[in-house]
mmCIF file of C-alpha atoms in Angstrom:
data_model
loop_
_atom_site.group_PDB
_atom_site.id
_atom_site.type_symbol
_atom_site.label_atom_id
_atom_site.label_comp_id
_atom_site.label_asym_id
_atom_site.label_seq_id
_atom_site.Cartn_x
_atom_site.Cartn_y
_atom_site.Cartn_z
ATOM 1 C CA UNK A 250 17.116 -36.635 45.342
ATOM 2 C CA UNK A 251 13.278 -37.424 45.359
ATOM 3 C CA UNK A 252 13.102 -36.884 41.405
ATOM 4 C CA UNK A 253 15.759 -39.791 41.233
ATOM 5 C CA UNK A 254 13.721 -41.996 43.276
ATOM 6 C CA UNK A 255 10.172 -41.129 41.847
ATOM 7 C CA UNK A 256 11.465 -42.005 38.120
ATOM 8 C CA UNK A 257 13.193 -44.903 39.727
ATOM 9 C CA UNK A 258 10.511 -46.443 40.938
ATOM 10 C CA UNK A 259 8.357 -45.082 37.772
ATOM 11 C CA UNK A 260 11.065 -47.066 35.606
ATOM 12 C CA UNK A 261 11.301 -49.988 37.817
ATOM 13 C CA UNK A 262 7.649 -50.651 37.487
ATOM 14 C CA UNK A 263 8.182 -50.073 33.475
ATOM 15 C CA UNK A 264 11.132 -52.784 33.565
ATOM 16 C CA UNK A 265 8.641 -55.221 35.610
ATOM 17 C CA UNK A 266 6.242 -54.340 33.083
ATOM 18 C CA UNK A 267 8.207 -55.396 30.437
ATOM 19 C CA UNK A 268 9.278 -58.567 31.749
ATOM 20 C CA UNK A 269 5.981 -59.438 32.195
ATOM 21 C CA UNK A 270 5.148 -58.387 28.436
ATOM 22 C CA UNK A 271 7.389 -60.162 26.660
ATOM 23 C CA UNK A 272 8.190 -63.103 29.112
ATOM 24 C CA UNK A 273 4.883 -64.615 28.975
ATOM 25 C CA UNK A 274 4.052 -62.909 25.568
ATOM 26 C CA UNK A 275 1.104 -60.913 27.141
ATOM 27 C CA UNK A 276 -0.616 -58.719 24.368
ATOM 28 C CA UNK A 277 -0.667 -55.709 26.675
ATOM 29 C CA UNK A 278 2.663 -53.330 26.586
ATOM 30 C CA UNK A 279 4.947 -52.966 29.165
ATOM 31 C CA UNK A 280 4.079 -49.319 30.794
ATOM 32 C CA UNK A 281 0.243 -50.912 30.881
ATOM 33 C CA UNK A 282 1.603 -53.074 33.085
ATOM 34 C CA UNK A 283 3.735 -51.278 34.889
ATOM 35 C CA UNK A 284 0.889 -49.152 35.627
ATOM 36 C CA UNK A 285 -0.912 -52.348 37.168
ATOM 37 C CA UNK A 286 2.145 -53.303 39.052
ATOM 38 C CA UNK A 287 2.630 -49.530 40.884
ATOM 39 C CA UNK A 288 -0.972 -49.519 41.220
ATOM 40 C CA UNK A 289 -1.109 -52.576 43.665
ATOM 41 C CA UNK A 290 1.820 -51.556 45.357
ATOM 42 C CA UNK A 291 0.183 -48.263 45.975
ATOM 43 C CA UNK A 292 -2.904 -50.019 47.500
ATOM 44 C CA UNK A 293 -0.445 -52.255 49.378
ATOM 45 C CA UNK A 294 1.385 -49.204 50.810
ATOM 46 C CA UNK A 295 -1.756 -47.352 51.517
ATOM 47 C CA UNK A 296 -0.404 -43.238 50.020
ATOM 48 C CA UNK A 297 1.512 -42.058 47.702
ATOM 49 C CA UNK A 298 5.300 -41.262 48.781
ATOM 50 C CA UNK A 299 6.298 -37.768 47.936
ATOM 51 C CA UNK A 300 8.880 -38.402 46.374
ATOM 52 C CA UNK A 301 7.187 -40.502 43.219
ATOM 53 C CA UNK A 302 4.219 -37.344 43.604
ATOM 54 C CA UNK A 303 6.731 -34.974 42.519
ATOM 55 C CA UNK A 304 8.363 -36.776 39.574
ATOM 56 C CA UNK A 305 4.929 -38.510 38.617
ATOM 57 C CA UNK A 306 2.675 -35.744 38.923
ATOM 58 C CA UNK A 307 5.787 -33.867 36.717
ATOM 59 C CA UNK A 308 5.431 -36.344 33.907
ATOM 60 C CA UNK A 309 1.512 -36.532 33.901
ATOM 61 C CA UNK A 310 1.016 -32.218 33.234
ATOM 62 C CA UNK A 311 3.172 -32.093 30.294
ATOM 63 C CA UNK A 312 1.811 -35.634 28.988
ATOM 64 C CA UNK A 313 0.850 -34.105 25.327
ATOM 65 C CA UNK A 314 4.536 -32.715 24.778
ATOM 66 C CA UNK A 315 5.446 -36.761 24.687
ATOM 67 C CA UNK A 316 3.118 -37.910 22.106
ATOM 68 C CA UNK A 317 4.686 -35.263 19.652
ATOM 69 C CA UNK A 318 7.792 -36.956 18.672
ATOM 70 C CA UNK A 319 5.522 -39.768 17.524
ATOM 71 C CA UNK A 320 3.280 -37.574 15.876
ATOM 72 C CA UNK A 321 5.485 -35.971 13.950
ATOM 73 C CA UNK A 322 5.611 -39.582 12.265
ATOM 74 C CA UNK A 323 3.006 -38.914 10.209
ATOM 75 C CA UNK A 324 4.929 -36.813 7.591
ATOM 76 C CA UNK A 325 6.664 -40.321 6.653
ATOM 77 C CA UNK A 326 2.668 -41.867 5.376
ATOM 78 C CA UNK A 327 1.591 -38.628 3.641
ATOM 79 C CA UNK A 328 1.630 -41.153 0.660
ATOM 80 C CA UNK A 329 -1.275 -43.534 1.777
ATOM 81 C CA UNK A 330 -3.123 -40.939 3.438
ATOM 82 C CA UNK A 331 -3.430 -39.159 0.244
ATOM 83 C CA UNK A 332 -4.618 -42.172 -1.223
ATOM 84 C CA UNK A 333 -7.059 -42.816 0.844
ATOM 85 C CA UNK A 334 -8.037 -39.439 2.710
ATOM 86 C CA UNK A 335 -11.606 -38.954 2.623
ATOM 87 C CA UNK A 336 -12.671 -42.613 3.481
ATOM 88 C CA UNK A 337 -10.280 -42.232 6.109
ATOM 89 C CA UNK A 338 -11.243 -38.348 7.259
ATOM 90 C CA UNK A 339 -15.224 -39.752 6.818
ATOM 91 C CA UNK A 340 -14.394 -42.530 9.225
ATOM 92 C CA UNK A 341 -12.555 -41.175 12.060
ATOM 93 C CA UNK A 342 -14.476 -38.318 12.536
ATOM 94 C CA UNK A 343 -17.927 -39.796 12.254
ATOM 95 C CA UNK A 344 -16.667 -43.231 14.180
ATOM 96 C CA UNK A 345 -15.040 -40.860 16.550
ATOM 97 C CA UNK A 346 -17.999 -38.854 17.529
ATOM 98 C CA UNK A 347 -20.098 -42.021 18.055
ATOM 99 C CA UNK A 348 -18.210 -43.642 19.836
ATOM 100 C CA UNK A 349 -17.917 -40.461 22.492
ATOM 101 C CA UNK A 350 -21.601 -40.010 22.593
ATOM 102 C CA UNK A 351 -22.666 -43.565 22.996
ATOM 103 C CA UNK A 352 -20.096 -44.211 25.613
ATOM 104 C CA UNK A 353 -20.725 -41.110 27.483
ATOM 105 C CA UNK A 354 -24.258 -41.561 27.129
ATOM 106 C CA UNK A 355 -23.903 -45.033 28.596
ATOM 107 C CA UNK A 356 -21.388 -44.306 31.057
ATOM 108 C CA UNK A 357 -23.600 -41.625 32.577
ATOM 109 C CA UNK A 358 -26.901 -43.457 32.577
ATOM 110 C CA UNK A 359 -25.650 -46.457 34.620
ATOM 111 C CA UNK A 360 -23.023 -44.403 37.094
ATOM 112 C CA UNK A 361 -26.702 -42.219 37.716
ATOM 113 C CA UNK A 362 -28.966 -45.771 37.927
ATOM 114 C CA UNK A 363 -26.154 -47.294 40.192
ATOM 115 C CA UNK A 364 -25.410 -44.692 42.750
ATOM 116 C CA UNK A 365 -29.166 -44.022 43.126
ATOM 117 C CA UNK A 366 -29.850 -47.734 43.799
ATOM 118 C CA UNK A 367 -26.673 -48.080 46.283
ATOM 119 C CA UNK A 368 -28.289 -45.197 48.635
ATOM 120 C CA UNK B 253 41.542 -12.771 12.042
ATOM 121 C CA UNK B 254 39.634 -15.602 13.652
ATOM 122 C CA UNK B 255 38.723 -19.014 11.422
ATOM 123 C CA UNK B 256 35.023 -18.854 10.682
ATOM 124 C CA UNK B 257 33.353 -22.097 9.913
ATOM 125 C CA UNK B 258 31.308 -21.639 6.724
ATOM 126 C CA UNK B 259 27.475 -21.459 7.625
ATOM 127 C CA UNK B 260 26.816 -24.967 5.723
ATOM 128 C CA UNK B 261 28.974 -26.909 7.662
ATOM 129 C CA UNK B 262 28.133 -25.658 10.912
ATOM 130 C CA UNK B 263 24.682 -26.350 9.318
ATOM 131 C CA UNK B 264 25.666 -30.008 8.626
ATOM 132 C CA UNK B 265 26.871 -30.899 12.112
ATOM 133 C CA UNK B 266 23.793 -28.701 13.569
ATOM 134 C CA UNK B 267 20.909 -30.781 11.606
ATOM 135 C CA UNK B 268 22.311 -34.272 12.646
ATOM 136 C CA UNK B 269 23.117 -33.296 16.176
ATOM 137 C CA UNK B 270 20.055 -34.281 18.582
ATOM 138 C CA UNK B 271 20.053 -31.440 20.452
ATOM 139 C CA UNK B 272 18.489 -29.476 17.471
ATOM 140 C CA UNK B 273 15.408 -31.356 16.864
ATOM 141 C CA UNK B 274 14.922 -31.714 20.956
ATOM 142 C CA UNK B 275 15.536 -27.625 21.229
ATOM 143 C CA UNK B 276 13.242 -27.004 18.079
ATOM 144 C CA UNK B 277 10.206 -29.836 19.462
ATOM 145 C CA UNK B 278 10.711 -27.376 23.147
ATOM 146 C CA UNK B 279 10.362 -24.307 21.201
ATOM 147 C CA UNK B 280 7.686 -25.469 19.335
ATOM 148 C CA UNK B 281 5.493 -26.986 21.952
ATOM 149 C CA UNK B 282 5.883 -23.180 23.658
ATOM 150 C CA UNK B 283 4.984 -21.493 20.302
ATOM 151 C CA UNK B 284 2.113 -23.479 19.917
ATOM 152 C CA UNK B 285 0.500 -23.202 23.464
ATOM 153 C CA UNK B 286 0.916 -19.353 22.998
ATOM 154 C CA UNK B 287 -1.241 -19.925 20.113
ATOM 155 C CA UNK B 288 -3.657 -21.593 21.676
ATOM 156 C CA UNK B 289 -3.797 -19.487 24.236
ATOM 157 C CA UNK B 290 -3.651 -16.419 21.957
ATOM 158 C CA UNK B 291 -6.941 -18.169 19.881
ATOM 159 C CA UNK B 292 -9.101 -18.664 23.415
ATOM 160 C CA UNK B 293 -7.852 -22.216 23.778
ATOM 161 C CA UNK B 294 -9.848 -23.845 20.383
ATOM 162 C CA UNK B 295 -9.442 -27.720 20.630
ATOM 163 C CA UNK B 296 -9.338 -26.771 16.982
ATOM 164 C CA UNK B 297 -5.871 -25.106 17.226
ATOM 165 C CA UNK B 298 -5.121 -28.239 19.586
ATOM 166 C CA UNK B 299 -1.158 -27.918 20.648
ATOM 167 C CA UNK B 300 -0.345 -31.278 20.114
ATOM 168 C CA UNK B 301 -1.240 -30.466 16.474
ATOM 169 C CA UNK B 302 -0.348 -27.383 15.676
ATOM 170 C CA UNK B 303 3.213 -28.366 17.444
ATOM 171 C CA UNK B 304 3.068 -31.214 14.972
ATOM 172 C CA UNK B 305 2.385 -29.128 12.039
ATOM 173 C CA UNK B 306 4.937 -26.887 12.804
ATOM 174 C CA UNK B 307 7.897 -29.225 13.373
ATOM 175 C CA UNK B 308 6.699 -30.916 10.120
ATOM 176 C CA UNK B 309 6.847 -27.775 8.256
ATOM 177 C CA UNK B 310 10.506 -27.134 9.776
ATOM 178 C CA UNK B 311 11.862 -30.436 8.958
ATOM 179 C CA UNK B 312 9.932 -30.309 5.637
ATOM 180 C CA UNK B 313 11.756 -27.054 5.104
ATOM 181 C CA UNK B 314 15.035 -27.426 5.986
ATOM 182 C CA UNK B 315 15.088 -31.073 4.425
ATOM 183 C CA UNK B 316 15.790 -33.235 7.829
ATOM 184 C CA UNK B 317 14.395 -36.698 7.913
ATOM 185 C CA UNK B 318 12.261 -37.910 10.335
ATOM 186 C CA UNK B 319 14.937 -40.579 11.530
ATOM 187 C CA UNK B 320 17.333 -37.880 11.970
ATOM 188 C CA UNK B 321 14.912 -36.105 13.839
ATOM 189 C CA UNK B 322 13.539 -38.936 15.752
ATOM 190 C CA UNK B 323 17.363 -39.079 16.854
ATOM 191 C CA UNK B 324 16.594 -36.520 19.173
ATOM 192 C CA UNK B 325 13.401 -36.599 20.184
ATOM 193 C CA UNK B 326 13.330 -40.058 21.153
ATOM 194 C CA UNK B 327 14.172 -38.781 25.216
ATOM 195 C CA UNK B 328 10.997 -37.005 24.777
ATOM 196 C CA UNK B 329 9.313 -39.863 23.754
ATOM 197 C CA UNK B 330 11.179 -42.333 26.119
ATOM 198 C CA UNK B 331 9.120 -40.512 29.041
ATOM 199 C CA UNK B 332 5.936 -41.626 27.282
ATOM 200 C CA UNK B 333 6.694 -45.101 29.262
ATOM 201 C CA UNK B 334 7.119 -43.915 33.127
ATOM 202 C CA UNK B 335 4.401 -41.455 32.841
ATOM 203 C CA UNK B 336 1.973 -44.133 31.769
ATOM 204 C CA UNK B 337 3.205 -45.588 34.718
ATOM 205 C CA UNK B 338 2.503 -42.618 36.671
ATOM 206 C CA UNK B 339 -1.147 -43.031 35.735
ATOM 207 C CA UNK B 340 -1.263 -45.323 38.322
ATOM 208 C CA UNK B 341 -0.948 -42.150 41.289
ATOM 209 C CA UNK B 342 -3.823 -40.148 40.397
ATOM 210 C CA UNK B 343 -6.154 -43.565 39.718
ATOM 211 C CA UNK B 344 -4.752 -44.429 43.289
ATOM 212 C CA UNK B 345 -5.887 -40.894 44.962
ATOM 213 C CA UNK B 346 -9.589 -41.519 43.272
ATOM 214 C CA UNK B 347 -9.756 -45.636 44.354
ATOM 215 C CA UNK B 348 -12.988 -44.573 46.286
ATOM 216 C CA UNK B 349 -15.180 -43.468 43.384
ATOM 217 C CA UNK B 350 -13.932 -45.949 40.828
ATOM 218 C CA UNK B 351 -13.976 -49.007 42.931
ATOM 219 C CA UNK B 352 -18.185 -47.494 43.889
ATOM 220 C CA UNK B 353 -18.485 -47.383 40.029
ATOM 221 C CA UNK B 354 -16.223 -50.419 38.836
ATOM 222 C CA UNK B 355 -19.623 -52.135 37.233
ATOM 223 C CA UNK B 356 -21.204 -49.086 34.844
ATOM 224 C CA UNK B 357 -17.201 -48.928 34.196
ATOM 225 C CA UNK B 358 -16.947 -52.117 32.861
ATOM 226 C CA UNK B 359 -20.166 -52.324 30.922
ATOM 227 C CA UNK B 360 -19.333 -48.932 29.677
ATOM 228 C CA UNK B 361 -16.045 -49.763 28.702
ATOM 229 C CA UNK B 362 -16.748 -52.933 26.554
ATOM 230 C CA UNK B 363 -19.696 -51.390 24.630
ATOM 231 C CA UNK B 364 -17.598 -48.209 23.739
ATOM 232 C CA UNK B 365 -14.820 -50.633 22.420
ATOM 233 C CA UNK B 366 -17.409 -52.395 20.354
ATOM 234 C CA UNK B 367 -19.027 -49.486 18.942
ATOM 235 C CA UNK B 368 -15.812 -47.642 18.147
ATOM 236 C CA UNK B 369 -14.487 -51.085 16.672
ATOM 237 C CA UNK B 370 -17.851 -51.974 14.914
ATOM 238 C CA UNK B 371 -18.559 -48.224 13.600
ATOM 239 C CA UNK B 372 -14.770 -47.786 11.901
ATOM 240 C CA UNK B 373 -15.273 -51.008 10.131
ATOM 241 C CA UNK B 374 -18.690 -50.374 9.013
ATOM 242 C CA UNK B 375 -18.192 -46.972 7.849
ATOM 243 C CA UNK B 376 -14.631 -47.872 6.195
ATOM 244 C CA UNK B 377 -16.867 -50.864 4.295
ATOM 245 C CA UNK B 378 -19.097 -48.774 3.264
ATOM 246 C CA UNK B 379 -16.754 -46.179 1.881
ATOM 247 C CA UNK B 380 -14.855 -48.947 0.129
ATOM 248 C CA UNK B 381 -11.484 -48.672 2.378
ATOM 249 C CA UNK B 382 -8.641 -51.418 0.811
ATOM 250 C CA UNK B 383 -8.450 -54.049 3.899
ATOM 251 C CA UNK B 384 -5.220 -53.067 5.020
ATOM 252 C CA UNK B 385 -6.289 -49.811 5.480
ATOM 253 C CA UNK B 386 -9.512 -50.602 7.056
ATOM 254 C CA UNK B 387 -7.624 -53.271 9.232
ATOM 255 C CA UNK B 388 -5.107 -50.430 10.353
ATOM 256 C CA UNK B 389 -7.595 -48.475 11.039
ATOM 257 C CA UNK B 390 -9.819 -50.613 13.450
ATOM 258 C CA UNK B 391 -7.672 -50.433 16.579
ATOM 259 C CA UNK B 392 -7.627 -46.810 16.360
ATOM 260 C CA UNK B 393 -9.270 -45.972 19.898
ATOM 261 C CA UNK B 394 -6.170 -47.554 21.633
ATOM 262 C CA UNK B 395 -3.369 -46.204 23.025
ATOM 263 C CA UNK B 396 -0.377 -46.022 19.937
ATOM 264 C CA UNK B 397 1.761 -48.439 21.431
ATOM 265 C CA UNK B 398 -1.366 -51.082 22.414
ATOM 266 C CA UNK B 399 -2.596 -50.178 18.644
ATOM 267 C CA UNK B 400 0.410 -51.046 16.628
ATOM 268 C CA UNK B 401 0.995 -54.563 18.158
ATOM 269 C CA UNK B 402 -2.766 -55.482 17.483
ATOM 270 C CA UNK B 403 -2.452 -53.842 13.792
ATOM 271 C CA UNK B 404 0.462 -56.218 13.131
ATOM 272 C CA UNK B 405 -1.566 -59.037 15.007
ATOM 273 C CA UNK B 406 -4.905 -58.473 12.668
ATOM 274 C CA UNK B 407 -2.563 -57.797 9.003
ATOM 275 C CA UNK B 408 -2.578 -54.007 8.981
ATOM 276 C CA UNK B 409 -0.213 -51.931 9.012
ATOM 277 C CA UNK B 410 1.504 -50.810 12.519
ATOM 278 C CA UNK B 411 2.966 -47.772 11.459
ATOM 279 C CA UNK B 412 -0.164 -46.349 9.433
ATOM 280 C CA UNK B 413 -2.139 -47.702 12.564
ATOM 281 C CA UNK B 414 0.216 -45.028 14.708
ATOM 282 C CA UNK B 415 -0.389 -42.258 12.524
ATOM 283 C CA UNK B 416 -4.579 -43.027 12.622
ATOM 284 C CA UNK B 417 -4.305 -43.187 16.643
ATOM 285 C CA UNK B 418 -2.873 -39.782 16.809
ATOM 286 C CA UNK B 419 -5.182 -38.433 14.301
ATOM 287 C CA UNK B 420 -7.869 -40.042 16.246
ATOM 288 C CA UNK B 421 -6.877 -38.667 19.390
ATOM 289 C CA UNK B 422 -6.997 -34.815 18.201
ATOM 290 C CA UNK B 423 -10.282 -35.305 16.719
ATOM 291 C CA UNK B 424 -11.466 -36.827 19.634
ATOM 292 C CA UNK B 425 -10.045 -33.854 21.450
ATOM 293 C CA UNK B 426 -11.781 -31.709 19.699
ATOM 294 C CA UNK B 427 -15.617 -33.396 19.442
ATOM 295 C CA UNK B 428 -15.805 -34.528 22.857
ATOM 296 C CA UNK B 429 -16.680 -31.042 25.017
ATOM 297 C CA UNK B 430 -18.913 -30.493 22.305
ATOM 298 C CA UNK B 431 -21.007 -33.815 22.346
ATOM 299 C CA UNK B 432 -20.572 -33.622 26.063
ATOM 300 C CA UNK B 433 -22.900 -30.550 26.076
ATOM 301 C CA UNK B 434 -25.402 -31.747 23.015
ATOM 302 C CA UNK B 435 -26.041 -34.564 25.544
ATOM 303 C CA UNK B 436 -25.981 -32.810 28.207
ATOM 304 C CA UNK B 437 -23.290 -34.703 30.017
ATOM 305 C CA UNK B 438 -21.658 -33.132 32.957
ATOM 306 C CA UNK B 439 -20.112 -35.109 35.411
ATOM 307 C CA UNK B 440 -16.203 -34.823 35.089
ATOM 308 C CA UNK B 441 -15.536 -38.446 35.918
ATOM 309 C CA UNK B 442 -18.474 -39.539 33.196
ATOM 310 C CA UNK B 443 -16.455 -36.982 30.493
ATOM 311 C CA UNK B 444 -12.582 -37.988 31.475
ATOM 312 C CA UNK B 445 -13.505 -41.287 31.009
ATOM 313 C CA UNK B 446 -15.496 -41.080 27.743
ATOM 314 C CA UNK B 447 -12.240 -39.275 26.436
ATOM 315 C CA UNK B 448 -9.830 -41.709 27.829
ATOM 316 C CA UNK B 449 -11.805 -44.513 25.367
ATOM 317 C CA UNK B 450 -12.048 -42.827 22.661
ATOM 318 C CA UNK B 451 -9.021 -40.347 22.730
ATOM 319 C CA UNK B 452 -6.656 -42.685 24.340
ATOM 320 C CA UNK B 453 -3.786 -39.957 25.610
ATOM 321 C CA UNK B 454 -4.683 -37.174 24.253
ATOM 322 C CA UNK B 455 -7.935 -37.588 25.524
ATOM 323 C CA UNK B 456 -6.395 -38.411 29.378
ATOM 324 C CA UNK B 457 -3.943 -35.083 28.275
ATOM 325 C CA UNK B 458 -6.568 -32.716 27.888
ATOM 326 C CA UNK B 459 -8.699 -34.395 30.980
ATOM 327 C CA UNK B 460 -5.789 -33.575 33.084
ATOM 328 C CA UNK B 461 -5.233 -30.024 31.612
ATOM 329 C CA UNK B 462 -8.849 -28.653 31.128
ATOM 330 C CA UNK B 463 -11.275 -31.050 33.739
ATOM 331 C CA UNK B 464 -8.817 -32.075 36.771
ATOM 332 C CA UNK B 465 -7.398 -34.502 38.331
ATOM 333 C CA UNK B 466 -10.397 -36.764 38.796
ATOM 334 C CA UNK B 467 -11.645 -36.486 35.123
ATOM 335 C CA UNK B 468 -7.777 -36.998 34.360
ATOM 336 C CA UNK B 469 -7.489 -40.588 36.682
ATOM 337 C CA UNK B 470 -10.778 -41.553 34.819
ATOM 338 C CA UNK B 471 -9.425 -41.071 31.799
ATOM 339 C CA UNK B 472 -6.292 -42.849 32.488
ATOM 340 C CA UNK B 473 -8.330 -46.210 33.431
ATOM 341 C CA UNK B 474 -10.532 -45.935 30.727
ATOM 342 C CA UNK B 475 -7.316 -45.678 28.167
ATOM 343 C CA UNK B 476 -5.464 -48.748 30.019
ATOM 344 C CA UNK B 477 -8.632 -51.194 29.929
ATOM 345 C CA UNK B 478 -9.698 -50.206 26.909
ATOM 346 C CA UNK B 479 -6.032 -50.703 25.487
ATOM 347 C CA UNK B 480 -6.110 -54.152 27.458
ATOM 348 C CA UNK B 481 -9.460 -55.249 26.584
ATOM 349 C CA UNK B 482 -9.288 -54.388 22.932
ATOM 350 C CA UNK B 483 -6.266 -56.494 22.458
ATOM 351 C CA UNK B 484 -8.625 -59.676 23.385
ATOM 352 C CA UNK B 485 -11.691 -58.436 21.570
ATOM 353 C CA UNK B 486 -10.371 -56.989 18.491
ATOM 354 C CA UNK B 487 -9.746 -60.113 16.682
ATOM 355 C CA UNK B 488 -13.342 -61.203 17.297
ATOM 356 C CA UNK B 489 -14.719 -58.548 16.243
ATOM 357 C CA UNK B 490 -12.939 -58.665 12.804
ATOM 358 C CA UNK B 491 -13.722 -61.964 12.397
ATOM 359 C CA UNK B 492 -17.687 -61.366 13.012
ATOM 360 C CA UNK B 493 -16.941 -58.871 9.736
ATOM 361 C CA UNK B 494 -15.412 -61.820 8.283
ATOM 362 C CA UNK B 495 -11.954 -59.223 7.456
#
């Protein structure tokens, strides 16, 4: 039984989420919000009931099993890749890399500067 | 004697049936951790990809379409939904340390959106990318589901905007321990979050799998602001490049 609640209330959220989404045409999907949602309902609880642990914490360790259906996608634009592969390969990788150095870079400077001037 | 089927009609009802292309994505995704594994755990030999590769070779092989095979793997991907849901447990477990570091957060956060934002379109300009490419391209950072609404929003194109997230997301998987020790960056909440930005969830994946729980909730806030954030900023940004 605590499986069947955990996803329930992981759904639920989703469903809220959704409603949200598309009600008020927000830009943000539905499971982004339905992150928000449980969120504050876990701060308004105050801990995390076992039962959504289980199925949650489930979900979250095999997380890069569900993006492979999508991936798996790609064979249907092997066309325009083609076409376009090394600008694209060039960008991504270069983009990619400084993007995670200025960010970490960034990130770790001011987390270092702020904690030092808090204490 | 017994009525056997003949092999290509069992072969027929086999290839449409969903439960083939779920079994085979299983089998795959076992295959390709053992390879992993097997390789000492290379983000080259990522398993997201090489799982990817492989089912692509299958279907390429045995001549299934990706609809067909979608058929079946959609549950797997339905579950995409709750567990980004689910992010919400281990970011509730670390509230402490990201409500003491909320502010570098959000600085952080909005000047890795613009310079993953301003360095795709720069370098795609440069390289002489067609717009709809280059426009596809620019929300590439973002989470796949975030990223194909904003394609549409900006005039690229959502599906080719899904395929560059993933491909993003692998790289990013495999750069990001190695800038991480170029600049000498260590602290697992600094790195999870880093990845979450610019590896949306593979990034948060590998967090969870190779720096914990805490890198992993880091990562998981960094992908849903930067996801929600990007969908406001984006279009500015592409009009300050006049696209």
């Amino acid at each position: 039984m605590p499986l069947i609640i955990g996803m329930s209330v992981l759904l639920g959220c989703q469903f809220l989420g959704e409603l949200l989404s598309k009600g008020f045409a927000i830009p943000v999907p539905g499971p982004v919000l339905g992150m928000v949602i449980l969120l504050v309902g876990l701060l308004i609880n105050g801990h995390v009931p076992d039962a959504l642990r289980k199925s949650g914490e489930g979900l979250l360790r095999y997380l890069t099993l569900l993006f492979v259906p999508a991936g798996v996608g790609l064979m249907v634009h092997f066309e325009l890749i083609r076409a376009d592969i090394w600008t694209l390969a060039i960008t991504l990788v270069v983009s990619t890399a400084i993007t995670l150095a200025v960010t970490a870079k960034v990130l770790d400077w001011l987390a270092r500067r702020y904690t030092q001037g808090k204490q | 004697m017994m009525n056997l089927v003949s092999i290509d009609q069992l072969w027929v009802y086999l290839s449409g049936n969903p439960l083939l292309s779920l079994l085979v994505t299983l089998i795959a995704f076992i295959m390709a951790t053992r390879i992993n594994r097997w390789l000492g755990g290379s983000p080259f030999v990522h398993p997201v990809l090489v799982t990817i590769a492989l089912l692509i070779a299958f279907l390429l092989i045995t001549g299934i379409d990706y609809a067909t095979y979608f058929q079946g793997a959609q549950f797997i991907h339905f579950l995409l939904g709750p567990a980004t849901v689910a992010l919400a447990i281990p970011l509730f477990d670390h509230r402490e340390r990201v409500r003491r570091m909320l502010l570098p957060i959000l600085v952080a956060c909005v000047t890795g959106i613009g310079v993953a934002v301003a360095s795709t379109l720069g370098i795609g300009l440069l390289l002489g990318a067609q717009r709809e490419t280059l426009l596809s391209l620019a929300p590439r950072s973002v989470t796949s589901p975030i990223a194909m609404g904003i394609a549409e929003q900006i005039g690229g194109i959502p599906s080719l905007a899904a395929g560059l997230v993933l491909l993003t997301g692998s790289i990013g998987c495999a750069l990001g321990p190695m800038i991480f020790r170029m600049l000498n960056v260590k602290d697992p909440s600094v790195q999870g979050f880093t990845m979450g930005l610019a590896a949306h969830g593979f990034g948060t994946a590998q967090s969870f799998a190779s720096l914990g729980a805490m890198a992993g909730a880091f990562a998981g806030l960094a992908m849903g602001l930067t996801g929600m954030l990007t969908a406001f900023l984006l279009p500015l940004i592409t009009a300050l490049f006049g696209l």
